[in-house]
Structures are given as structure tokens and as C-alpha cells.
Amino acid sequence: MWQKYVSEYCKTCDRCQKANKSTGKTLGDMIKMQEPSRPWEIVHMDWVTGLPPEGDRSYNAFLVIVERFSKTPIFLPCHKNDTAMDTALLIWNRVVSWTGIFKNIISHRDSKLTSALFTNLHQSFGTKLSFSTPYHPQTDGLAERMIQTLEDMVRRFCAYGLELKDCDGFTHDWCTLLPALELAYKTSIHASTNQTPAILEKGWNPKLPQDSLRKYLIEIHPTAASFKGMLEKARKHAVRCMRTLLHMLRKNGINHMQLQISKWGT
């Protein structure tokens, strides 16, 4: 009985309503930013942290990079305490080396990206760094929602690594599972573009692992069979994660990040 009175009092308390953080939908339209004219012109960056140490270097985080034109994501395992130099080398070796220099990078004000080394380096490249302000993180509402969706999807998917074991009892950690999720996302159709990220980025969809394995492997070596089983399980779980998140987004009235599950879901 008293709990009901307390709840009603808090709802009508002027001081409580002013001090409490709003959890409802933000009023107004999303802030629109410059649109790219080609792939890898504008990218969005954010980190997912708080993961258990995995991989040969005990990674405990990963960098999410989303290419704005095609919506292509890249997941790069890293460490939470990486320096600006570590981050710059990671992006250069794993992304810029085959995409070229970005025109604009959009991200939060992470200390690694706002460091003198990182800002001076990109100034020399002619790359613009766009940061959200501390009290207005919704610099780009579409990118914010997309990054959050990818992070939620990856967290759900990586947790599955603890359950995924091969015939030898080896547990595949989240580092080994990330590429499967990245491929599943790249070959899923976005409702906003009606194309897969792979088509918009490269002009063609990559051949999927299960297609070749089913077609050519008649007598499979035990190790190959174990690897095939891992790929198939990871693929199916990636699709389930995407469907779960899409259901949550639609339930909350968020439709601009819809995905259509392509033949990965078959």
C-alpha cells in the first residue's frame, strides 16, 4: 500500500521530475549530417568494452567501425586501455590499408581520438574529426541508433561463445566468432537501402561458407567437419541475434534500422 503512495508522490513531485533523468523518447527530429557520395568516405567509430579477456592477446574490447554509405561494419578486437598510437595503428593496418583515407570520422569524445597524435595525424591526411559534445551525444541520431544496435547484437552473439564447443571440447571465444557475425550483417538487406552492405560496398555478395561446404565436401575430415559445424552454429546464432534485436526495435517504434534477413536465415 505504501509503495503505491510513494510512487504517486514521486510522479507529482516537482523536484523529482526535474532531477530525474528522462528515459523516454527524445523530442524533435534527428540531427542530419552530410551524406557520403561513395563507400568509406564517412565512418562512425565506437568501442564495446567490458568483455572477458579472449584471444591470443587477451582482448577485452573491440572497436566498431561503420561505413555510412553502405552500412558495412568492421569489428576489431582490441584492449580497453589501448593508447592513441595503438588505435591509430589498428585502424591503419586493418582498415585504411585497403579502404584509403576517410573524409570524415564521427565518434564520441574518446581520449584516444581527441589526443594530439590522432588529431594531428588526421589533419595531415585532410580527414575531419567530428565529435559529439558531452551533453549532446546525439550528434547523428541515425548513427547513434545503428552503433547501439550493432553493440547489442555483438554482445548477444559473443555471449554465445561460452556455449559453442567443437567435437574436441574446445570453446570458441568471442574473438573467433566476430567474423561470422560481420559476414552475416554484410549479407543482410537493409530496409533503408534495399541492398546488402556488401553489394553497396563492392558490387557483389560474397560466397557464403555453407554454400561451398555443402556443394564440394563429400567426405569431410573430422577437423573440417568440426569447423563446418562451428560456422553453421555461429551463422544461425547471428541470424537469431539480428531477429531478436529487430523485434525489440519494432516493438519500441524504431523502424529506421530494420534489416531483412537474406538467405543466411534459410
mmCIF file of C-alpha atoms in Angstrom:
data_model
loop_
_atom_site.group_PDB
_atom_site.id
_atom_site.type_symbol
_atom_site.label_atom_id
_atom_site.label_comp_id
_atom_site.label_asym_id
_atom_site.label_seq_id
_atom_site.Cartn_x
_atom_site.Cartn_y
_atom_site.Cartn_z
ATOM 1 C CA MET A 1 0.000 0.000 0.000
ATOM 2 C CA TRP A 2 2.750 2.455 1.000
ATOM 3 C CA GLN A 3 4.690 1.656 -2.162
ATOM 4 C CA LYS A 4 1.751 2.875 -4.238
ATOM 5 C CA TYR A 5 1.591 6.142 -2.261
ATOM 6 C CA VAL A 6 5.347 6.682 -2.672
ATOM 7 C CA SER A 7 5.106 6.057 -6.422
ATOM 8 C CA GLU A 8 2.235 8.500 -6.833
ATOM 9 C CA TYR A 9 4.017 11.123 -4.722
ATOM 10 C CA CYS A 10 7.190 10.868 -6.834
ATOM 11 C CA LYS A 11 5.172 11.289 -10.025
ATOM 12 C CA THR A 12 3.731 14.572 -8.743
ATOM 13 C CA CYS A 13 6.879 15.860 -7.012
ATOM 14 C CA ASP A 14 8.198 18.867 -8.922
ATOM 15 C CA ARG A 15 11.772 18.428 -7.669
ATOM 16 C CA CYS A 16 11.837 14.695 -8.525
ATOM 17 C CA GLN A 17 10.577 15.282 -12.060
ATOM 18 C CA LYS A 18 13.178 17.982 -12.691
ATOM 19 C CA ALA A 19 16.094 15.986 -11.250
ATOM 20 C CA ASN A 20 15.344 12.521 -12.652
ATOM 21 C CA LYS A 21 16.861 11.585 -15.985
ATOM 22 C CA SER A 22 14.351 11.231 -18.795
ATOM 23 C CA THR A 23 14.130 7.698 -20.191
ATOM 24 C CA GLY A 24 11.504 8.446 -22.816
ATOM 25 C CA LYS A 25 11.988 9.154 -26.487
ATOM 26 C CA THR A 26 13.900 12.320 -27.331
ATOM 27 C CA LEU A 27 11.681 15.061 -28.710
ATOM 28 C CA GLY A 28 12.363 16.537 -32.118
ATOM 29 C CA ASP A 29 13.919 15.212 -35.290
ATOM 30 C CA MET A 30 17.290 13.541 -35.674
ATOM 31 C CA ILE A 31 20.168 15.832 -36.487
ATOM 32 C CA LYS A 32 21.069 15.278 -40.124
ATOM 33 C CA MET A 33 24.704 15.257 -41.187
ATOM 34 C CA GLN A 34 26.470 15.323 -44.517
ATOM 35 C CA GLU A 35 25.812 12.234 -46.614
ATOM 36 C CA PRO A 36 28.688 10.420 -48.361
ATOM 37 C CA SER A 37 28.863 10.061 -52.138
ATOM 38 C CA ARG A 38 30.865 6.823 -52.104
ATOM 39 C CA PRO A 39 31.910 3.998 -49.740
ATOM 40 C CA TRP A 40 34.443 4.700 -46.976
ATOM 41 C CA GLU A 41 34.112 8.447 -47.228
ATOM 42 C CA ILE A 42 32.408 8.873 -43.813
ATOM 43 C CA VAL A 43 32.752 6.377 -40.951
ATOM 44 C CA HIS A 44 31.433 6.117 -37.397
ATOM 45 C CA MET A 45 33.517 4.697 -34.548
ATOM 46 C CA ASP A 46 32.743 3.442 -31.072
ATOM 47 C CA TRP A 47 34.049 0.878 -28.607
ATOM 48 C CA VAL A 48 32.403 -2.097 -26.915
ATOM 49 C CA THR A 49 34.126 -2.788 -23.592
ATOM 50 C CA GLY A 50 33.605 -4.965 -20.533
ATOM 51 C CA LEU A 51 34.171 -8.267 -22.355
ATOM 52 C CA PRO A 52 36.058 -11.233 -20.858
ATOM 53 C CA PRO A 53 39.715 -11.462 -21.998
ATOM 54 C CA GLU A 54 39.891 -13.741 -25.037
ATOM 55 C CA GLY A 55 42.137 -14.488 -27.988
ATOM 56 C CA ASP A 56 45.885 -14.879 -28.279
ATOM 57 C CA ARG A 57 46.437 -11.383 -26.838
ATOM 58 C CA SER A 58 43.671 -11.469 -24.195
ATOM 59 C CA TYR A 59 41.485 -8.858 -25.897
ATOM 60 C CA ASN A 60 38.822 -7.351 -23.634
ATOM 61 C CA ALA A 61 37.143 -4.907 -26.040
ATOM 62 C CA PHE A 62 36.630 -4.242 -29.734
ATOM 63 C CA LEU A 63 36.349 -1.219 -31.960
ATOM 64 C CA VAL A 64 33.186 -0.888 -34.068
ATOM 65 C CA ILE A 65 33.640 0.960 -37.351
ATOM 66 C CA VAL A 66 30.559 1.544 -39.524
ATOM 67 C CA GLU A 67 30.865 2.841 -43.074
ATOM 68 C CA ARG A 68 27.996 5.291 -43.569
ATOM 69 C CA PHE A 69 27.355 4.845 -47.317
ATOM 70 C CA SER A 70 26.866 1.057 -47.407
ATOM 71 C CA LYS A 71 26.337 0.440 -43.642
ATOM 72 C CA THR A 72 29.276 -2.002 -43.703
ATOM 73 C CA PRO A 73 30.539 -2.806 -40.173
ATOM 74 C CA ILE A 74 34.031 -3.826 -39.101
ATOM 75 C CA PHE A 75 34.748 -5.315 -35.671
ATOM 76 C CA LEU A 76 38.351 -5.038 -34.473
ATOM 77 C CA PRO A 77 39.374 -6.800 -31.216
ATOM 78 C CA CYS A 78 41.496 -4.541 -29.035
ATOM 79 C CA HIS A 79 42.209 -3.628 -25.414
ATOM 80 C CA LYS A 80 40.258 -1.159 -23.326
ATOM 81 C CA ASN A 81 43.459 0.610 -22.275
ATOM 82 C CA ASP A 82 44.977 0.913 -25.756
ATOM 83 C CA THR A 83 46.823 4.168 -26.415
ATOM 84 C CA ALA A 84 46.151 6.607 -29.245
ATOM 85 C CA MET A 85 49.117 5.115 -31.113
ATOM 86 C CA ASP A 86 47.721 1.582 -30.671
ATOM 87 C CA THR A 87 44.359 2.727 -32.040
ATOM 88 C CA ALA A 88 45.902 4.595 -34.969
ATOM 89 C CA LEU A 89 47.984 1.558 -35.954
ATOM 90 C CA LEU A 90 44.977 -0.755 -35.611
ATOM 91 C CA ILE A 91 42.846 1.405 -37.916
ATOM 92 C CA TRP A 92 45.701 1.872 -40.395
ATOM 93 C CA ASN A 93 46.706 -1.808 -40.592
ATOM 94 C CA ARG A 94 43.216 -3.314 -40.598
ATOM 95 C CA VAL A 95 41.058 -0.724 -42.384
ATOM 96 C CA VAL A 96 42.790 2.227 -44.062
ATOM 97 C CA SER A 97 45.306 -0.062 -45.772
ATOM 98 C CA TRP A 98 42.523 -1.334 -48.064
ATOM 99 C CA THR A 99 39.844 1.399 -47.929
ATOM 100 C CA GLY A 100 42.007 4.502 -48.238
ATOM 101 C CA ILE A 101 41.864 7.679 -46.150
ATOM 102 C CA PHE A 102 38.482 8.709 -44.695
ATOM 103 C CA LYS A 103 36.971 12.097 -45.403
ATOM 104 C CA ASN A 104 35.199 12.316 -42.029
ATOM 105 C CA ILE A 105 35.272 10.321 -38.770
ATOM 106 C CA ILE A 106 32.296 10.665 -36.420
ATOM 107 C CA SER A 107 32.622 9.472 -32.828
ATOM 108 C CA HIS A 108 32.281 10.306 -29.142
ATOM 109 C CA ARG A 109 34.984 12.347 -27.453
ATOM 110 C CA ASP A 110 37.155 9.391 -26.560
ATOM 111 C CA SER A 111 40.560 10.389 -25.215
ATOM 112 C CA LYS A 112 42.298 8.266 -27.856
ATOM 113 C CA LEU A 113 40.592 10.134 -30.705
ATOM 114 C CA THR A 114 40.955 13.603 -29.193
ATOM 115 C CA SER A 115 44.662 13.157 -28.458
ATOM 116 C CA ALA A 116 47.198 15.430 -30.145
ATOM 117 C CA LEU A 117 48.718 12.492 -32.016
ATOM 118 C CA PHE A 118 45.420 11.316 -33.513
ATOM 119 C CA THR A 119 44.109 14.793 -34.390
ATOM 120 C CA ASN A 120 47.393 15.983 -35.927
ATOM 121 C CA LEU A 121 47.731 12.766 -37.907
ATOM 122 C CA HIS A 122 44.295 13.150 -39.466
ATOM 123 C CA GLN A 123 44.762 16.847 -40.064
ATOM 124 C CA SER A 124 47.761 15.957 -42.195
ATOM 125 C CA PHE A 125 45.568 13.452 -44.078
ATOM 126 C CA GLY A 126 42.812 16.024 -44.566
ATOM 127 C CA THR A 127 40.352 13.952 -42.508
ATOM 128 C CA LYS A 128 37.739 15.853 -40.495
ATOM 129 C CA LEU A 129 37.091 14.615 -36.932
ATOM 130 C CA SER A 130 33.513 15.201 -35.768
ATOM 131 C CA PHE A 131 32.880 14.632 -32.057
ATOM 132 C CA SER A 132 29.654 14.707 -30.090
ATOM 133 C CA THR A 133 29.525 17.105 -27.138
ATOM 134 C CA PRO A 134 29.267 15.665 -23.601
ATOM 135 C CA TYR A 135 25.688 16.832 -23.049
ATOM 136 C CA HIS A 136 24.502 16.324 -26.635
ATOM 137 C CA PRO A 137 25.750 12.869 -27.682
ATOM 138 C CA GLN A 138 23.053 12.608 -30.383
ATOM 139 C CA THR A 139 25.297 14.305 -32.951
ATOM 140 C CA ASP A 140 23.840 11.951 -35.509
ATOM 141 C CA GLY A 141 20.726 10.094 -34.396
ATOM 142 C CA LEU A 142 20.895 7.523 -37.187
ATOM 143 C CA ALA A 143 24.497 6.608 -36.406
ATOM 144 C CA GLU A 144 23.804 6.543 -32.661
ATOM 145 C CA ARG A 145 20.984 4.048 -33.120
ATOM 146 C CA MET A 146 22.974 1.972 -35.579
ATOM 147 C CA ILE A 147 26.026 1.748 -33.319
ATOM 148 C CA GLN A 148 23.859 0.809 -30.331
ATOM 149 C CA THR A 149 22.090 -1.879 -32.349
ATOM 150 C CA LEU A 150 25.386 -3.354 -33.516
ATOM 151 C CA GLU A 151 26.794 -3.287 -29.987
ATOM 152 C CA ASP A 152 23.715 -5.054 -28.585
ATOM 153 C CA MET A 153 23.865 -7.582 -31.397
ATOM 154 C CA VAL A 154 27.548 -8.297 -30.827
ATOM 155 C CA ARG A 155 27.161 -8.609 -27.056
ATOM 156 C CA ARG A 156 24.400 -11.194 -27.522
ATOM 157 C CA PHE A 157 26.425 -13.020 -30.148
ATOM 158 C CA CYS A 158 29.686 -13.045 -28.182
ATOM 159 C CA ALA A 159 27.971 -14.466 -25.108
ATOM 160 C CA TYR A 160 27.166 -17.485 -27.261
ATOM 161 C CA GLY A 161 30.865 -18.334 -27.490
ATOM 162 C CA LEU A 162 30.747 -19.823 -23.993
ATOM 163 C CA GLU A 163 28.218 -22.409 -25.247
ATOM 164 C CA LEU A 164 29.817 -23.211 -28.620
ATOM 165 C CA LYS A 165 32.172 -26.191 -28.436
ATOM 166 C CA ASP A 166 33.546 -28.464 -31.131
ATOM 167 C CA CYS A 167 33.916 -32.249 -31.015
ATOM 168 C CA ASP A 168 37.199 -31.918 -29.102
ATOM 169 C CA GLY A 169 35.554 -29.801 -26.398
ATOM 170 C CA PHE A 170 37.289 -26.593 -27.471
ATOM 171 C CA THR A 171 35.302 -23.450 -26.635
ATOM 172 C CA HIS A 172 35.294 -20.820 -29.373
ATOM 173 C CA ASP A 173 35.764 -17.433 -27.739
ATOM 174 C CA TRP A 174 34.074 -14.216 -28.890
ATOM 175 C CA CYS A 175 37.149 -13.194 -30.917
ATOM 176 C CA THR A 176 36.784 -16.197 -33.211
ATOM 177 C CA LEU A 177 33.039 -15.624 -33.570
ATOM 178 C CA LEU A 178 33.165 -11.940 -34.584
ATOM 179 C CA PRO A 179 33.971 -12.583 -38.285
ATOM 180 C CA ALA A 180 30.874 -14.773 -38.653
ATOM 181 C CA LEU A 181 28.650 -12.012 -37.303
ATOM 182 C CA GLU A 182 30.348 -9.436 -39.528
ATOM 183 C CA LEU A 183 29.704 -11.597 -42.601
ATOM 184 C CA ALA A 184 26.085 -12.221 -41.594
ATOM 185 C CA TYR A 185 25.494 -8.491 -41.223
ATOM 186 C CA LYS A 186 27.184 -7.643 -44.530
ATOM 187 C CA THR A 187 24.955 -10.083 -46.425
ATOM 188 C CA SER A 188 21.662 -8.971 -44.841
ATOM 189 C CA ILE A 189 19.465 -6.487 -46.703
ATOM 190 C CA HIS A 190 18.882 -3.068 -45.124
ATOM 191 C CA ALA A 191 15.362 -1.707 -45.498
ATOM 192 C CA SER A 192 16.766 1.824 -45.833
ATOM 193 C CA THR A 193 18.820 0.900 -48.914
ATOM 194 C CA ASN A 194 17.057 -2.293 -50.049
ATOM 195 C CA GLN A 195 20.526 -3.731 -50.631
ATOM 196 C CA THR A 196 23.123 -5.605 -48.620
ATOM 197 C CA PRO A 197 26.149 -3.652 -47.347
ATOM 198 C CA ALA A 198 28.364 -5.960 -49.438
ATOM 199 C CA ILE A 199 26.547 -5.025 -52.671
ATOM 200 C CA LEU A 200 26.811 -1.293 -51.996
ATOM 201 C CA GLU A 201 30.451 -1.511 -50.950
ATOM 202 C CA LYS A 202 31.868 -3.965 -53.515
ATOM 203 C CA GLY A 203 29.105 -4.527 -56.069
ATOM 204 C CA TRP A 204 28.648 -8.206 -55.271
ATOM 205 C CA ASN A 205 27.700 -10.519 -52.395
ATOM 206 C CA PRO A 206 30.479 -12.812 -51.147
ATOM 207 C CA LYS A 207 30.014 -16.555 -51.450
ATOM 208 C CA LEU A 208 28.890 -17.858 -48.072
ATOM 209 C CA PRO A 209 30.836 -20.638 -46.306
ATOM 210 C CA GLN A 210 27.948 -23.109 -46.101
ATOM 211 C CA ASP A 211 27.347 -22.911 -49.870
ATOM 212 C CA SER A 212 30.813 -24.247 -50.717
ATOM 213 C CA LEU A 213 30.922 -26.753 -47.872
ATOM 214 C CA ARG A 214 27.588 -28.312 -48.847
ATOM 215 C CA LYS A 215 28.458 -28.434 -52.546
ATOM 216 C CA TYR A 216 32.038 -29.706 -52.609
ATOM 217 C CA LEU A 217 32.769 -31.583 -49.375
ATOM 218 C CA ILE A 218 31.570 -35.166 -49.790
ATOM 219 C CA GLU A 219 33.950 -36.866 -47.366
ATOM 220 C CA ILE A 220 34.821 -34.350 -44.676
ATOM 221 C CA HIS A 221 37.882 -34.649 -42.470
ATOM 222 C CA PRO A 222 36.884 -34.667 -38.751
ATOM 223 C CA THR A 223 38.625 -31.337 -38.177
ATOM 224 C CA ALA A 224 36.938 -29.798 -41.222
ATOM 225 C CA ALA A 225 33.598 -31.188 -40.075
ATOM 226 C CA SER A 226 34.122 -29.619 -36.657
ATOM 227 C CA PHE A 227 34.982 -26.276 -38.242
ATOM 228 C CA LYS A 228 31.961 -26.524 -40.551
ATOM 229 C CA GLY A 229 29.735 -27.201 -37.546
ATOM 230 C CA MET A 230 31.167 -24.160 -35.765
ATOM 231 C CA LEU A 231 30.477 -21.972 -38.828
ATOM 232 C CA GLU A 232 26.924 -23.244 -39.143
ATOM 233 C CA LYS A 233 26.140 -22.746 -35.460
ATOM 234 C CA ALA A 234 27.675 -19.278 -35.473
ATOM 235 C CA ARG A 235 25.720 -18.353 -38.613
ATOM 236 C CA LYS A 236 22.378 -19.473 -37.187
ATOM 237 C CA HIS A 237 23.010 -17.716 -33.893
ATOM 238 C CA ALA A 238 23.979 -14.492 -35.700
ATOM 239 C CA VAL A 239 20.649 -14.561 -37.538
ATOM 240 C CA ARG A 240 18.774 -15.197 -34.274
ATOM 241 C CA CYS A 241 20.531 -12.228 -32.647
ATOM 242 C CA MET A 242 19.582 -9.938 -35.524
ATOM 243 C CA ARG A 243 15.960 -11.091 -35.472
ATOM 244 C CA THR A 244 15.702 -10.606 -31.716
ATOM 245 C CA LEU A 245 17.025 -7.065 -31.933
ATOM 246 C CA LEU A 246 14.803 -6.220 -34.899
ATOM 247 C CA HIS A 247 11.788 -7.396 -32.910
ATOM 248 C CA MET A 248 12.824 -5.161 -29.998
ATOM 249 C CA LEU A 249 13.345 -2.168 -32.315
ATOM 250 C CA ARG A 250 9.934 -2.595 -33.960
ATOM 251 C CA LYS A 251 8.289 -3.017 -30.566
ATOM 252 C CA ASN A 252 9.794 0.310 -29.462
ATOM 253 C CA GLY A 253 8.744 2.041 -32.662
ATOM 254 C CA ILE A 254 12.252 2.279 -34.120
ATOM 255 C CA ASN A 255 11.990 1.382 -37.786
ATOM 256 C CA HIS A 256 14.935 3.135 -39.445
ATOM 257 C CA MET A 257 17.378 0.334 -38.546
ATOM 258 C CA GLN A 258 15.333 -2.556 -39.944
ATOM 259 C CA LEU A 259 17.122 -5.428 -41.602
ATOM 260 C CA GLN A 260 15.730 -8.059 -43.894
ATOM 261 C CA ILE A 261 17.383 -11.399 -43.187
ATOM 262 C CA SER A 262 18.536 -12.779 -46.532
ATOM 263 C CA LYS A 263 19.440 -16.370 -47.338
ATOM 264 C CA TRP A 264 21.547 -16.527 -44.170
ATOM 265 C CA GLY A 265 18.271 -17.093 -42.399
ATOM 266 C CA THR A 266 17.247 -20.026 -44.556
#
